[in-house]
Coordinates of C-alpha atoms and ligand atoms in Angstrom, one line a residue:
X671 CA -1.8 -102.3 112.3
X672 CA 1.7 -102.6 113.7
X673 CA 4.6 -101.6 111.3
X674 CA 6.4 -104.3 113.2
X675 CA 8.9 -106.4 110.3
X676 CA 11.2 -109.3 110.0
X677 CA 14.7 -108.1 109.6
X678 CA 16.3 -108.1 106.2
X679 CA 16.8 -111.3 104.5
X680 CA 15.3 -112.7 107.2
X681 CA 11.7 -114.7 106.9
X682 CA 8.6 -116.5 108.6
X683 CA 7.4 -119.8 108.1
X684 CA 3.7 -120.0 108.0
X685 CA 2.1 -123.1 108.7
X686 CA 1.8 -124.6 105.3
X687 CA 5.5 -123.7 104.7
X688 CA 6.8 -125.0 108.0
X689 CA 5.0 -128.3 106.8
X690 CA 7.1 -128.5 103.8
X691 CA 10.1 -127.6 105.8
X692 CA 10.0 -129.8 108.0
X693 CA 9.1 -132.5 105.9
X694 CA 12.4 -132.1 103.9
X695 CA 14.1 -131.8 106.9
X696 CA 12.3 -135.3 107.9
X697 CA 14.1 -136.6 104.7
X698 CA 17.2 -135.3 105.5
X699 CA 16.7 -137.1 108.9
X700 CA 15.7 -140.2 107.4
X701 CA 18.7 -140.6 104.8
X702 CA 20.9 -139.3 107.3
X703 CA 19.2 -143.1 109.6
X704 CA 20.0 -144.8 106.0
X705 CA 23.4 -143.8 105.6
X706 CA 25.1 -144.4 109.0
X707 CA 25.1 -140.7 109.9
X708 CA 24.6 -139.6 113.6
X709 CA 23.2 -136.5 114.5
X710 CA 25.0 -134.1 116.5
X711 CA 24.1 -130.5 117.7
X712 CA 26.4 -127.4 117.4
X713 CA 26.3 -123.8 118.6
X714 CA 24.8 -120.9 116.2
X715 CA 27.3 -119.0 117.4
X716 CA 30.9 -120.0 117.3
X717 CA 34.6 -117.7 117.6
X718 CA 34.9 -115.3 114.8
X719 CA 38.2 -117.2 114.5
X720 CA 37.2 -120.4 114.2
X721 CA 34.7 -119.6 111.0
X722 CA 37.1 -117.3 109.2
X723 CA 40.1 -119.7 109.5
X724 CA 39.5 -121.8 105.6
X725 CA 36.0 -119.9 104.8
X726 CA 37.3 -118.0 101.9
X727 CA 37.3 -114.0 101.4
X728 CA 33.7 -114.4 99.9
X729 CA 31.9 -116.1 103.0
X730 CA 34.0 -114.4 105.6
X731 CA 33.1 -110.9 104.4
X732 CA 29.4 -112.3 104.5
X733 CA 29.5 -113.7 108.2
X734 CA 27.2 -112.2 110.9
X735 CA 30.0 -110.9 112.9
X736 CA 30.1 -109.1 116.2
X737 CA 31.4 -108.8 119.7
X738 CA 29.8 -110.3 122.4
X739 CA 29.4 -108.5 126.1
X740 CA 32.8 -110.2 126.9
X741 CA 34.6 -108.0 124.1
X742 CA 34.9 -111.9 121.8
X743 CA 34.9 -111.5 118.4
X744 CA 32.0 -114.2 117.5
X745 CA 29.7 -115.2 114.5
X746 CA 26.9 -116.8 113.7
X747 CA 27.9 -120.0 111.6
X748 CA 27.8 -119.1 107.7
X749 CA 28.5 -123.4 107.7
X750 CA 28.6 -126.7 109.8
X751 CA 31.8 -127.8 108.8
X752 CA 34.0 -125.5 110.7
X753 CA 32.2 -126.6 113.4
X754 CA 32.4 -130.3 112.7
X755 CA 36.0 -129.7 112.1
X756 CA 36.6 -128.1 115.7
X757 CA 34.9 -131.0 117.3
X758 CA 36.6 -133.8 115.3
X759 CA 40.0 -132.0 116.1
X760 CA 39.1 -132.0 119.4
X761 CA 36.8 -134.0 121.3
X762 CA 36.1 -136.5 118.7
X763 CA 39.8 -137.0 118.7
X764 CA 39.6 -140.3 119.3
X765 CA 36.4 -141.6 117.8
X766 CA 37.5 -144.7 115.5
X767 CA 37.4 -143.8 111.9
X768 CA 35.2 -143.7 109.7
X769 CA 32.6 -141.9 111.3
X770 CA 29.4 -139.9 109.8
X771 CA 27.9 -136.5 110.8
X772 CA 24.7 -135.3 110.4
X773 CA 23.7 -132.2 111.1
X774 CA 20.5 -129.7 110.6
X775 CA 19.3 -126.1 111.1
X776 CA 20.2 -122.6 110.2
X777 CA 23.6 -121.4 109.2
X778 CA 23.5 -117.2 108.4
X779 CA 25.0 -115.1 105.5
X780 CA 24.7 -111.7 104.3
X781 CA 24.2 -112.3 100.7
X782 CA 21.8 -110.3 98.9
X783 CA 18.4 -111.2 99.4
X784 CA 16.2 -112.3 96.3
X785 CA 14.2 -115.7 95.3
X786 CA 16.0 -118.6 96.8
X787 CA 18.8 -116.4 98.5
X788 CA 18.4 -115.4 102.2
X789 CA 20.1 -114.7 104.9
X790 CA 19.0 -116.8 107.4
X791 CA 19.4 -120.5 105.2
X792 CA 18.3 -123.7 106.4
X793 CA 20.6 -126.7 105.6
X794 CA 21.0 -130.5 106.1
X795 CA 24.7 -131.6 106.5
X796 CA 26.1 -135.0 106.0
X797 CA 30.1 -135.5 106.8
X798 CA 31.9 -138.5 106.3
X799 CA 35.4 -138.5 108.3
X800 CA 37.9 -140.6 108.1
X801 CA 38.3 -142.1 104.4
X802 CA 40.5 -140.8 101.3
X803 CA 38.9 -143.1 99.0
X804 CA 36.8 -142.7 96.5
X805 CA 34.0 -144.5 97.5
X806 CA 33.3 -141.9 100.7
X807 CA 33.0 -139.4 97.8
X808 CA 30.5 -141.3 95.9
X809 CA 28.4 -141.9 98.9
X810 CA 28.0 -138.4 99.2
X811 CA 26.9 -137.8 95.8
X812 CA 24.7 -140.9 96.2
X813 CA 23.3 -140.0 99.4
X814 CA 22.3 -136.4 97.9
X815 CA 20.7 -137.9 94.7
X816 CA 18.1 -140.1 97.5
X817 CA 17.5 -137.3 99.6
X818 CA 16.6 -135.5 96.4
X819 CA 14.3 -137.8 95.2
X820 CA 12.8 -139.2 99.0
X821 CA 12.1 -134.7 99.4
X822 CA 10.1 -135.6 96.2
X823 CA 12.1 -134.3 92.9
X824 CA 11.7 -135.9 89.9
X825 CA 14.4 -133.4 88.2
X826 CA 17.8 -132.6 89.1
X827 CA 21.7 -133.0 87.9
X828 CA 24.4 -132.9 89.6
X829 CA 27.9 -130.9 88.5
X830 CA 30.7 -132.2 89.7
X831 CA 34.8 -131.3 89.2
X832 CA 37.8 -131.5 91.6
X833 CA 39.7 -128.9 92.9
X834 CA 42.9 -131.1 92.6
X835 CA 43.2 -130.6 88.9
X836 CA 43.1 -127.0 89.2
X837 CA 45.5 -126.6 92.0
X838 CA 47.8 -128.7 90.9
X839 CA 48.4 -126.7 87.5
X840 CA 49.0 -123.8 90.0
X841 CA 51.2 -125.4 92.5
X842 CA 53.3 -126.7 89.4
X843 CA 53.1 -123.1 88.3
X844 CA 54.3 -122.1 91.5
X845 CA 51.8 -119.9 92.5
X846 CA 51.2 -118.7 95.8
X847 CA 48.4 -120.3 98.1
X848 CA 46.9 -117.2 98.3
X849 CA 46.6 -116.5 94.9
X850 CA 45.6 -119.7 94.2
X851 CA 42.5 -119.4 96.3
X852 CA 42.0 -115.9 94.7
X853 CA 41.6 -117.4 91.3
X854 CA 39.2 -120.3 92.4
X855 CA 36.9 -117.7 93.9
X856 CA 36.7 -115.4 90.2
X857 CA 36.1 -118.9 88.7
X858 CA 33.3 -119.8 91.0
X859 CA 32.3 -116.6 90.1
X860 CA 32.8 -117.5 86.4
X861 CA 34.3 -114.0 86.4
X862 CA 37.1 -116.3 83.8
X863 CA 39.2 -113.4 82.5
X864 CA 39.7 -111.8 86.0
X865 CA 40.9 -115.3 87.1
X866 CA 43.2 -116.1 83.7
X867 CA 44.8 -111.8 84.5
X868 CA 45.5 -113.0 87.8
X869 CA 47.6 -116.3 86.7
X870 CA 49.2 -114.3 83.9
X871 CA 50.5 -112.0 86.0
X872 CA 51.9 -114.5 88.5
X873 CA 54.6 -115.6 85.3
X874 CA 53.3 -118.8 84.3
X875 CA 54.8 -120.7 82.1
X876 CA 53.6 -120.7 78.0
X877 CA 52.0 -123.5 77.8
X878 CA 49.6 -123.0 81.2
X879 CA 47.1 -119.9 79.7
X880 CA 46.1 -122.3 76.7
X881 CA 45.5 -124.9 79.0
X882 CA 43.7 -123.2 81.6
X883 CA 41.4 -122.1 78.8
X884 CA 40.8 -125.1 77.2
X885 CA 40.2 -126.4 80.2
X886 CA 36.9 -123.7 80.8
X887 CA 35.2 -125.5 78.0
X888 CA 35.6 -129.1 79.2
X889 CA 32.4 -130.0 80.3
X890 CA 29.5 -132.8 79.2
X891 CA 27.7 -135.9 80.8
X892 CA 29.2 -138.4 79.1
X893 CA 31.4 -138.1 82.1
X894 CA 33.9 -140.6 81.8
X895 CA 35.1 -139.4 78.4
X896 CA 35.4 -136.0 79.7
X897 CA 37.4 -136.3 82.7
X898 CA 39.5 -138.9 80.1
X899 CA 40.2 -135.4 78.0
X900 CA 40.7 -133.1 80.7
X901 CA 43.5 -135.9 82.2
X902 CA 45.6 -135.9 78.5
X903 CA 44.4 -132.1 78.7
X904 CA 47.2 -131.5 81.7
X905 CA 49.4 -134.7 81.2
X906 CA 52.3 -132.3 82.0
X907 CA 51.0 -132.0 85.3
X908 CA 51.5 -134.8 87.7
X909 CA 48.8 -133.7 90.5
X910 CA 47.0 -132.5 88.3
X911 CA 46.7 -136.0 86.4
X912 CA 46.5 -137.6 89.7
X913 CA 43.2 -135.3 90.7
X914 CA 41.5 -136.3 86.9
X915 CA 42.2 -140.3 87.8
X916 CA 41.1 -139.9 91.2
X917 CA 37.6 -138.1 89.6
X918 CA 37.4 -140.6 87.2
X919 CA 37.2 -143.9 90.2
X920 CA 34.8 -141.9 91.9
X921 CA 32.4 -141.0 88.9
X922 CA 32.9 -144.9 88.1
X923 CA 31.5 -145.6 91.3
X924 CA 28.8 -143.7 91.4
X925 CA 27.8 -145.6 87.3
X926 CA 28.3 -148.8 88.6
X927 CA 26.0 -148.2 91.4
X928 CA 23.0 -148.0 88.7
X929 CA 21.1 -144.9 90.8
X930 CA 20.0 -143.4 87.8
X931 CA 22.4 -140.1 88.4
X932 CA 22.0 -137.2 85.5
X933 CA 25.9 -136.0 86.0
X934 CA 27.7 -133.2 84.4
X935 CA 31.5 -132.9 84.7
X936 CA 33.0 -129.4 84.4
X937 CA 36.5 -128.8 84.6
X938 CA 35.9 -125.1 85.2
X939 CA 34.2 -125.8 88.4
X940 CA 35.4 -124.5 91.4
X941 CA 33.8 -123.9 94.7
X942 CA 34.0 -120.6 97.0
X943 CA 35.4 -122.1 100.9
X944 CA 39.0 -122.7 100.6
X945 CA 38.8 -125.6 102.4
X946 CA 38.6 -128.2 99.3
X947 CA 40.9 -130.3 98.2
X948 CA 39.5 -133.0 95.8
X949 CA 36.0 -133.6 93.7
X950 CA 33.5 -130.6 94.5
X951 CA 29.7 -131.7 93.9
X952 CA 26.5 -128.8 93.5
X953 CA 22.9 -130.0 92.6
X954 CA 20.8 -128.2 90.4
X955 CA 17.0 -128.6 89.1
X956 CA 15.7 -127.3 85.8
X957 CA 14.2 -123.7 85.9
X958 CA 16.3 -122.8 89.2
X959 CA 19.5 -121.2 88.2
X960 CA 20.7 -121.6 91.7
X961 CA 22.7 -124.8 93.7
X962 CA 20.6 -126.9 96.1
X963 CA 23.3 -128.5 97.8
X964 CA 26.9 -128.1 97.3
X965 CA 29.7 -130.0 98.9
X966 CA 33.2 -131.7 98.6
X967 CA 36.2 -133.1 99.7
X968 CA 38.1 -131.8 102.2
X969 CA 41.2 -133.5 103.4
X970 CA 43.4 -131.0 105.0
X971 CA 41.2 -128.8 107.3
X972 CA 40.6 -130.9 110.7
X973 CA 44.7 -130.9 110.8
X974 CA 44.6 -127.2 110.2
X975 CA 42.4 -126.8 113.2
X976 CA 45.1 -128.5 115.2
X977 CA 43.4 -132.5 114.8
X978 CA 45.0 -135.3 113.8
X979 CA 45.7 -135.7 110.0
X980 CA 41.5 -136.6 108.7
X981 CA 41.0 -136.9 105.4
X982 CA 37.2 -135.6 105.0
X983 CA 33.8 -134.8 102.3
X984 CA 30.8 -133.4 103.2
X985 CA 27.7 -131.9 101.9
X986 CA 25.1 -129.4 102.7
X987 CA 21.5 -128.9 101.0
X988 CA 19.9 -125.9 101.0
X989 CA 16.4 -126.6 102.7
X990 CA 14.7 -123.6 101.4
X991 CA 15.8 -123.8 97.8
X992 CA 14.7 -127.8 97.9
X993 CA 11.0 -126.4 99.0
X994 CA 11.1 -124.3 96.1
X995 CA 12.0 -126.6 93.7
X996 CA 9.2 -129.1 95.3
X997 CA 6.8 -126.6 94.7
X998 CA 7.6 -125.8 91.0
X999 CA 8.2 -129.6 90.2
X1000 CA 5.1 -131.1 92.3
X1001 CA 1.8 -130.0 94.2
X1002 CA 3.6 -129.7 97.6
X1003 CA -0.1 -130.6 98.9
X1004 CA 0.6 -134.0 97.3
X1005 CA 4.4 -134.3 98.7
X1006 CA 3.0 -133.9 101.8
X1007 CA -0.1 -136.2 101.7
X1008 CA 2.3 -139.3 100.4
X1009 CA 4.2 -139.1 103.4
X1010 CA 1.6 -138.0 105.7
X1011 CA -1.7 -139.3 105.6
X1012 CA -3.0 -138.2 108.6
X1013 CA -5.8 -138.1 110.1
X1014 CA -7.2 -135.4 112.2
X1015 CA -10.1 -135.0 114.8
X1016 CA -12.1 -132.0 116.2
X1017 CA -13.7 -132.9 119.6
X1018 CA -17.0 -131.2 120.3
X1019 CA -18.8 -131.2 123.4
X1020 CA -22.5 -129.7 122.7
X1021 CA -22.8 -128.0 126.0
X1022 CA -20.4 -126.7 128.5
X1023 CA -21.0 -128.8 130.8
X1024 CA -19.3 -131.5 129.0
X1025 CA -16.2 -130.0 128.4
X1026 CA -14.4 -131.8 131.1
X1027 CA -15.9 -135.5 129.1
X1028 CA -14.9 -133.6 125.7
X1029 CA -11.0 -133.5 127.4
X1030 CA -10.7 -136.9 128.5
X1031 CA -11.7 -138.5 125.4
X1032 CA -9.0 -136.6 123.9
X1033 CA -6.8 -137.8 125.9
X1034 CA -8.0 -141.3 125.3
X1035 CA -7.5 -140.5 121.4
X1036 CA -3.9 -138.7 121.9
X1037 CA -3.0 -141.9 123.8
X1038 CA -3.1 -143.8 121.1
X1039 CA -1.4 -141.2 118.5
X1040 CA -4.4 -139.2 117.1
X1041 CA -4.2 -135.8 116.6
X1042 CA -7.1 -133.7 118.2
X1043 CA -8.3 -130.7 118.4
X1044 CA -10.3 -129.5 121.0
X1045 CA -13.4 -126.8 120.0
X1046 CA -12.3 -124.1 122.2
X1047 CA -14.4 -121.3 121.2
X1048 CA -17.1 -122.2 122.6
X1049 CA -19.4 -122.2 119.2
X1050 CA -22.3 -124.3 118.4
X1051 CA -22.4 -127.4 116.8
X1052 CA -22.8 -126.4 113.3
X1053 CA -20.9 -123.9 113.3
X1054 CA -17.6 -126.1 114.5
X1055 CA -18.6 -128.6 111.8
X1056 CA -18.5 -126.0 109.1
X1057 CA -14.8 -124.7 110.8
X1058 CA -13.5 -128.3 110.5
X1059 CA -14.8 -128.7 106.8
X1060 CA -12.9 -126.0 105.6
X1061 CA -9.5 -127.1 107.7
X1062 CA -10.1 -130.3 105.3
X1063 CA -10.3 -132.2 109.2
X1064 CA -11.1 -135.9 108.6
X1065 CA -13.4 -136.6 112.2
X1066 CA -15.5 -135.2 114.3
X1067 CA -16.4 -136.6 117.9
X1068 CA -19.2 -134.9 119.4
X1069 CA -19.8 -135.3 122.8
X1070 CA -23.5 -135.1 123.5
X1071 CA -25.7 -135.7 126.6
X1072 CA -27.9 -138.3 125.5
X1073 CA -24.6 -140.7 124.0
X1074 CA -22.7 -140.4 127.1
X1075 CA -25.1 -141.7 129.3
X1076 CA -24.7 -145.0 127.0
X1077 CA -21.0 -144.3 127.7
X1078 CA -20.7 -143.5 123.8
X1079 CA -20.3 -140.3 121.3
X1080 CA -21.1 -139.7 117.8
X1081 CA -18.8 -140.2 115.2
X1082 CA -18.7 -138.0 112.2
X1083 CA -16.9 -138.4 109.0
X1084 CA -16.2 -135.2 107.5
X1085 CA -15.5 -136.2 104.3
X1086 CA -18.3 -138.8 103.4
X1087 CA -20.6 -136.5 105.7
X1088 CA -21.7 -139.5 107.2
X1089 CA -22.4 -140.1 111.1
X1090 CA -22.9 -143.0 113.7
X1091 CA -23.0 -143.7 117.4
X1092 CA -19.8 -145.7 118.5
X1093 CA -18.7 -146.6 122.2
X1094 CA -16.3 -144.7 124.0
X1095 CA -13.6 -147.5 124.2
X1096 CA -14.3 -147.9 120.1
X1097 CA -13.6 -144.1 119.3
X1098 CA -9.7 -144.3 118.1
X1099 CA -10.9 -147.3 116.2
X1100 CA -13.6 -145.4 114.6
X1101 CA -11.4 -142.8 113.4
X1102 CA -8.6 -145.0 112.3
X1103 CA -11.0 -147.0 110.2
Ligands
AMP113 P1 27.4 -123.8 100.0 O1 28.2 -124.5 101.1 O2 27.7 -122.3 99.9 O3 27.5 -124.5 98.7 O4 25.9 -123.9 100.5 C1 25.3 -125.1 100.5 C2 23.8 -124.9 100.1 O5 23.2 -124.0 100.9 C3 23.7 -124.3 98.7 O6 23.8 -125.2 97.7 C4 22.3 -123.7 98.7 O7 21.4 -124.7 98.5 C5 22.2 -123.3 100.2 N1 22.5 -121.8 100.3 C6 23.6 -121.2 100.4 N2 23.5 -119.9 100.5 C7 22.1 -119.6 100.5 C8 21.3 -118.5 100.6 N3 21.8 -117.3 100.7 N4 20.0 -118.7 100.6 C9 19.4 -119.9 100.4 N5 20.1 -121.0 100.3 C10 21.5 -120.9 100.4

């Protein structure tokens, strides 16, 4: 046996798990057709530059980084927005506002591998351009809770905070940007007393370490009332109070639209990219202690990539963490059957000689959208059956001698083990039936 292995952190799809892959990449597709959101297609690989401009110390020292044969310090994408970012400060210049942006594949991070963490992560990402108001930000959330439920979970909540209330304590509080970013990545961490040293020791005033601590514990799903406690919480800071109000119209929206969303509001929350600047969202099941999508607002980085000013929130889900949680929540076998009931057909001719008449009815059968396979090993009759019984096929055609003069095959129903003679031109019917 070959000692041949995937790379670290790196993993194969077998057929069963590309299934469910791709069918929660379907639903990705098909909310993305729901919501207004275009697809468009970016490169894996992108200027080291580019990715490490807002990506935060955490991602950047994560990124697949090397030089390419032309000495160019390039990555593979640990993210779509950068990308999405580039194109809308550049070539989508123009494009009247709002616009959506869907994108889908594989983004790459070194984290450490281990259940629901790899390195090679595939995502669905939704971007809405163009809008500062709150109701962009609750499509977003909205969009994720139906893409949730179309991948087929019954269970998940979604935290939500804003990196506005935060930031503007800080900015009040004078600190630096870069410490400010610092702190936000120990609190996404929720490493809290390396991020409250840091703040101490930038001279705050008095009444900001009681605050910031009180603020840790602010958290709860009776949403409205929290964010209402975390606004009087910082009264003395005008962003700040600004950010809470702003939290507290989008969170309003997203009650009124009546989608049934379990939400938790936590003040503490921050997010690891830089790059946010209002509510931050994550999406969580029970029994998974990890995110399955996590996204925000984001209204300063197109003009930091040299666009016009574009106020900005996006999401992306992880793709593998969704499967998982499909798989503890549901029978994926049952996921998959809702949404695809399809029917599959083994083609057998009985002697070689009809293999050329076992291709064309194929053919006729692909025409009209039925999957076939062909027997292509040459076996006989019985022992193809048996094959197709334990694939769980629905049909079999077989092609014999005696039918085809009468320009007809036999039909066989797999599961009902049942078998007639039907005309060549009524085979797809047959099968369809
Ligand atoms: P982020 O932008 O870091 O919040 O990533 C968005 C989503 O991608 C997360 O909520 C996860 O579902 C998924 N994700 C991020 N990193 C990994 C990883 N190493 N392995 C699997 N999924 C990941």
């Amino acid at each position: 046996m070959s000692e041949f292995k995937t790379v670290r952190g790196m993993r194969d799809f077998l057929p069963e798990e590309a299934r469910l892959l791709r069918h929660v990449e379907s639903k990705g597709r098909e909310m993305a057709r729901l919501y207004g959101y275009r697809e468009i297609v970016t490169p894996v690989v992108e200027p080291y530059e580019l990715l490490s401009a807002k990506a935060g110390e955490e991602v950047k020292s994560r990124m697949f980084l090397f030089k390419d044969l032309g000495g160019r310090d390039v990555a593979l994408r640990p993210e779509f927005t950068a990308s999405i970012a580039r194109l809308v400060a550049t070539t989508l210049r123009n494009e009247p506002k709002p616009f959506r942006l869907f994108s889908t594949g594989t983004v790459y991070r070194y984290d450490e591998p281990q259940r629901g963490r790899y390195r090679e992560i595939w995502q669905t990402n939704y971007e809405l351009l163009g809008s500062s108001r709150p109701e962009a930000d609750a499509e977003i959330l909205l969009l994720t809770c139906n893409l949730m439920k179309a991948a087929g979970l019954r269970k998940f909540t979604f935290k939500v905070g804003h990196v506005g209330v935060l930031r503007g304590i800080f900015t009040q509080e004078k600190l630096l940007e870069k410490v400010q970013s610092a702190v936000m990545q120990l609190l996404d961490k929720k490493q809290y007393e390396d991020a409250f040293k840091l703040v101490e020791s930038a001279g705050v005033s008095e009444a900001c370490m009681p605050t910031l601590r009180k603020m840790i514990d602010l958290k709860g799903n009776n949403v409205l009332e929290v964010v209402d406690r975390v606004a009087d919480l910082v009264k003395d800071y005008e962003k700040a109070v600004e950010a809470a109000k702003n939290l507290r119209e989008i969170l309003d929206l997203v009650l009124k639209s009546e989608a049934g969303v379990d939400l938790t509001v936590d003040a503490g929350f921050a997010r690891g990219l830089e790059y946010y600047t209002g509510m931050i969202l994550e999406v969580f099941v029970p029994d998974l202690d990890i995110a399955l999508g996590g996204g925000g607002r984001y209204d300063k980085l197109i003009e930091l990539f040299g666009g016009d000013p574009t106020p900005a929130v996006g999401i992306a889900h992880g793709v593998d963490r969704m499967m998982l949680a499909v798989q503890q929540q549901r029978t994926p076998q049952k996921v998959l059957q809702e949404t695809e009931r399809e029917r599959t057909v083994l083609v057998i001719p009985i002697k070689q000689e009809l293999r050329g008449e076992a291709l064309r009815i194929s053919q006729i059968l692909r025409n009209v959208g039925i999957p076939v396979e062909l027997e292509v090993m040459g076996r006989k009759m019985t022992k193809a059956l048996e094959d197709a019984d334990r694939r769980k096929m629905s049909y079999a055609v077989i092609i014999g001698e005696k039918e085809l003069k009468e320009k007809a095959v036999v039909v066989r129903n797999l599961g009902k083990r049942a078998q007639s003679t039907v005309k060549i031109e009524d085979v797809a019917k047959a099968v369809e039936s």
